[in-house]
Amino acid sequence: EVRLVESGGGLVQPGGSLRLSCATSGFDFGQSEMSWVRQAPGEGLEWVSVSSGRNAGRTHYIDSAKGRFTISRDNSKKTLYLQMNSLRDEDTAVYYCARVPDHWGQGILVTVAS
Amino acid sequence: QSVLTQPPSVSAAPGQKVSISCSGSSSNIGRNSASWYQQVPGTAPKLLIDERYNRPSGIPDRFSGSKSGTSVTLVITGLQTGDEADYYCGTWDDSLSIYVFGSGTKVAVL
């Protein structure tokens, strides 16, 4: 059974930091491109970042995340991470870990507010 | 504004057919086609059709996809009340080097 379980979300003040984790099982994590996708309240899906499995040095980010977010992975633990710094109100969203397009986690809420 | 354009909503009676369009460009759908996702509010997106037009196990053949040029279309036949959800297209954009989603289409069963 494929499982992706996000953790690390919560309430943080503007300018603060959070580290999301995504523990996976049931598929070949090491060979998989893994992404973070977010969805602000009442809005559509927005892809945030990707980490390549075969070449973990290959990462991409949306412009609003560049310089603030860092995606990383531990293939030995089959876990994906998203370090989020300098958080802004507009980063408030449910964050999904995904092996786009076929495997998705249940999502974790990140709320940035004072 | 989304890189991929979808109609905000479509509706039809039970048993009828709906089509959802997703329009992109040569740097995304034109090169890579697109996947289709279903999202019931409050739940995670679920893959309906991948970029090779394959349906994952458990997705009924009432859902089908096609491509023409820089657009893709999702067709739902035999519409059921359980099909009420938001539907998104998504694909990699080679020029932007990001994955892009459509703005989403809400399907209502009348």
XYZ file of C-alpha atoms in Angstrom:
224
model
C 0.000 0.000 0.000
C 1.294 3.446 -0.962
C 1.415 5.953 1.882
C 2.563 9.564 2.105
C 2.155 11.214 5.491
C 2.944 14.878 6.012
C 3.841 16.400 9.363
C 5.296 19.600 10.769
C 2.556 22.049 9.909
C 0.903 24.507 12.247
C 0.588 28.167 13.132
C 3.596 30.427 12.659
C 4.057 34.181 12.736
C 5.025 36.134 9.615
C 8.775 35.941 9.155
C 8.965 32.629 10.970
C 10.064 29.180 9.816
C 8.615 25.693 9.557
C 9.950 22.384 8.333
C 7.514 20.010 6.716
C 8.243 16.303 6.490
C 6.678 13.628 4.326
C 7.232 10.014 5.302
C 6.557 7.583 2.476
C 6.197 3.862 1.917
C 4.950 1.438 -0.706
C 6.822 2.736 -3.742
C 10.384 3.333 -4.942
C 11.013 6.678 -3.248
C 14.664 6.857 -4.248
C 13.854 6.755 -7.954
C 10.860 9.069 -7.718
C 10.568 12.769 -8.439
C 8.862 14.202 -5.365
C 6.973 17.476 -5.167
C 5.270 19.793 -2.747
C 1.939 21.234 -3.880
C -0.121 23.712 -1.886
C -3.671 24.966 -1.846
C -4.624 28.219 -0.185
C -8.066 28.354 1.451
C -10.746 28.402 -1.233
C -8.183 28.448 -4.022
C -6.803 26.046 -6.605
C -3.724 23.861 -6.609
C -0.292 25.473 -6.798
C 2.856 23.430 -7.342
C 5.707 24.652 -5.120
C 8.838 22.586 -5.666
C 10.275 19.316 -6.977
C 13.243 17.135 -6.108
C 14.521 14.613 -8.603
C 15.088 11.075 -7.446
C 17.789 10.022 -9.863
C 19.690 13.277 -9.508
C 18.835 14.698 -6.139
C 20.750 17.837 -7.041
C 18.020 18.779 -9.474
C 15.425 20.958 -7.809
C 12.966 23.540 -9.049
C 10.801 26.110 -7.289
C 8.060 28.549 -8.113
C 9.291 32.115 -8.094
C 7.593 32.994 -4.796
C 9.455 30.168 -3.050
C 12.936 30.812 -4.433
C 15.352 31.934 -1.733
C 12.892 31.146 1.059
C 11.988 27.449 0.674
C 14.369 24.501 0.374
C 13.296 21.042 -0.701
C 15.409 18.090 0.385
C 15.142 14.369 0.822
C 16.600 11.457 2.734
C 16.346 8.441 0.471
C 17.453 6.105 3.268
C 14.442 7.217 5.318
C 12.151 7.585 2.286
C 11.305 11.042 3.532
C 10.846 14.359 1.761
C 11.274 17.731 3.462
C 10.376 21.343 2.844
C 12.169 23.962 4.896
C 10.175 27.174 4.771
C 11.754 30.408 5.984
C 10.627 34.035 5.962
C 7.019 32.880 5.851
C 4.369 35.289 4.623
C 0.620 35.499 5.085
C 0.169 34.304 1.495
C 1.993 31.046 2.297
C -1.034 29.972 4.336
C -2.264 26.784 2.677
C -2.663 23.060 2.895
C 0.633 21.579 1.732
C 0.580 18.245 -0.074
C 3.524 15.952 -0.596
C 3.158 14.167 -3.917
C 4.780 11.955 -6.435
C 3.028 13.845 -9.183
C 0.808 12.738 -10.733
C -0.112 9.472 -9.039
C 0.620 9.480 -5.296
C -0.533 12.186 -2.897
C -0.471 12.675 0.846
C -3.488 13.836 2.831
C -2.059 17.313 3.281
C -0.949 19.410 6.236
C -2.163 22.887 7.129
C 0.300 25.745 7.445
C -1.126 28.972 8.833
C 0.954 32.142 8.794
C -0.626 34.780 11.008
C 0.186 37.078 13.871
C -3.693 33.907 -13.565
C -3.143 30.233 -14.387
C -0.929 29.120 -17.247
C -3.562 26.522 -18.101
C -7.100 27.757 -18.734
C -10.176 25.849 -17.621
C -13.834 26.876 -17.470
C -14.900 27.729 -13.901
C -17.846 25.352 -13.901
C -19.825 22.846 -15.917
C -23.055 21.074 -15.078
C -25.373 18.405 -16.383
C -28.103 16.073 -15.242
C -27.388 12.577 -13.926
C -26.549 10.173 -16.734
C -25.488 12.938 -19.081
C -22.021 13.845 -20.347
C -19.780 16.771 -19.505
C -16.566 17.914 -21.144
C -13.917 20.020 -19.455
C -11.335 21.790 -21.569
C -7.826 22.775 -20.546
C -5.969 25.143 -22.833
C -2.224 25.648 -22.643
C 0.670 26.369 -24.961
C 3.488 24.779 -26.908
C 5.744 24.762 -23.839
C 3.383 22.684 -21.689
C 0.467 20.721 -23.146
C 1.889 20.979 -26.645
C 4.990 19.045 -25.563
C 3.852 17.031 -22.556
C 0.069 16.559 -22.695
C -1.541 16.798 -19.236
C -2.918 14.799 -16.354
C -6.371 15.199 -14.865
C -7.173 15.261 -11.161
C -10.385 15.074 -9.171
C -10.620 16.805 -5.824
C -13.562 16.518 -3.494
C -13.452 19.557 -1.152
C -11.517 18.795 2.001
C -9.626 15.875 0.484
C -6.402 15.404 -1.462
C -6.384 15.470 -5.263
C -6.770 12.113 -6.943
C -5.307 11.203 -10.314
C -7.967 10.405 -12.895
C -5.950 10.258 -16.105
C -2.219 10.563 -16.584
C -0.344 12.213 -19.450
C -0.387 8.985 -21.423
C -4.185 8.833 -21.138
C -4.020 5.911 -18.709
C -6.499 5.566 -15.860
C -5.177 4.292 -12.521
C -6.705 1.166 -11.104
C -10.174 1.886 -9.753
C -10.957 4.818 -12.029
C -13.975 3.889 -14.155
C -13.908 4.169 -17.925
C -16.604 6.835 -17.693
C -13.623 9.172 -17.415
C -11.609 9.675 -20.596
C -9.105 12.164 -21.899
C -7.917 13.453 -25.243
C -5.535 16.017 -26.654
C -5.603 18.304 -29.644
C -2.698 20.631 -30.232
C -2.177 22.656 -27.071
C -5.438 21.660 -25.389
C -6.669 18.624 -23.537
C -10.211 17.606 -22.725
C -11.664 15.477 -19.949
C -14.975 13.787 -20.709
C -17.194 12.312 -18.022
C -20.031 10.130 -19.290
C -22.907 8.665 -17.307
C -22.617 11.520 -14.804
C -23.257 10.547 -11.175
C -23.854 12.615 -8.062
C -20.564 11.283 -6.718
C -18.774 13.036 -9.574
C -19.458 16.423 -8.021
C -15.985 17.771 -7.343
C -13.313 20.144 -8.607
C -11.292 18.965 -11.574
C -7.798 20.174 -12.433
C -5.472 19.638 -15.340
C -1.732 19.749 -14.739
C 1.527 19.332 -16.596
C 5.191 20.374 -16.677
C 6.015 23.606 -18.447
C 9.359 23.313 -20.202
C 9.855 27.070 -20.528
C 9.000 27.969 -16.932
C 10.573 24.784 -15.480
C 7.659 24.375 -13.130
C 4.617 22.142 -12.927
C 1.479 24.097 -13.723
C -2.141 23.459 -12.825
C -5.280 24.769 -14.413
C -7.512 27.024 -12.361
C -9.955 24.203 -11.762
C -13.475 23.386 -12.928
C -16.348 22.687 -10.577
C -18.662 19.958 -11.834
C -22.256 20.150 -10.647
C -24.803 17.411 -11.124
C -28.217 18.992 -11.538
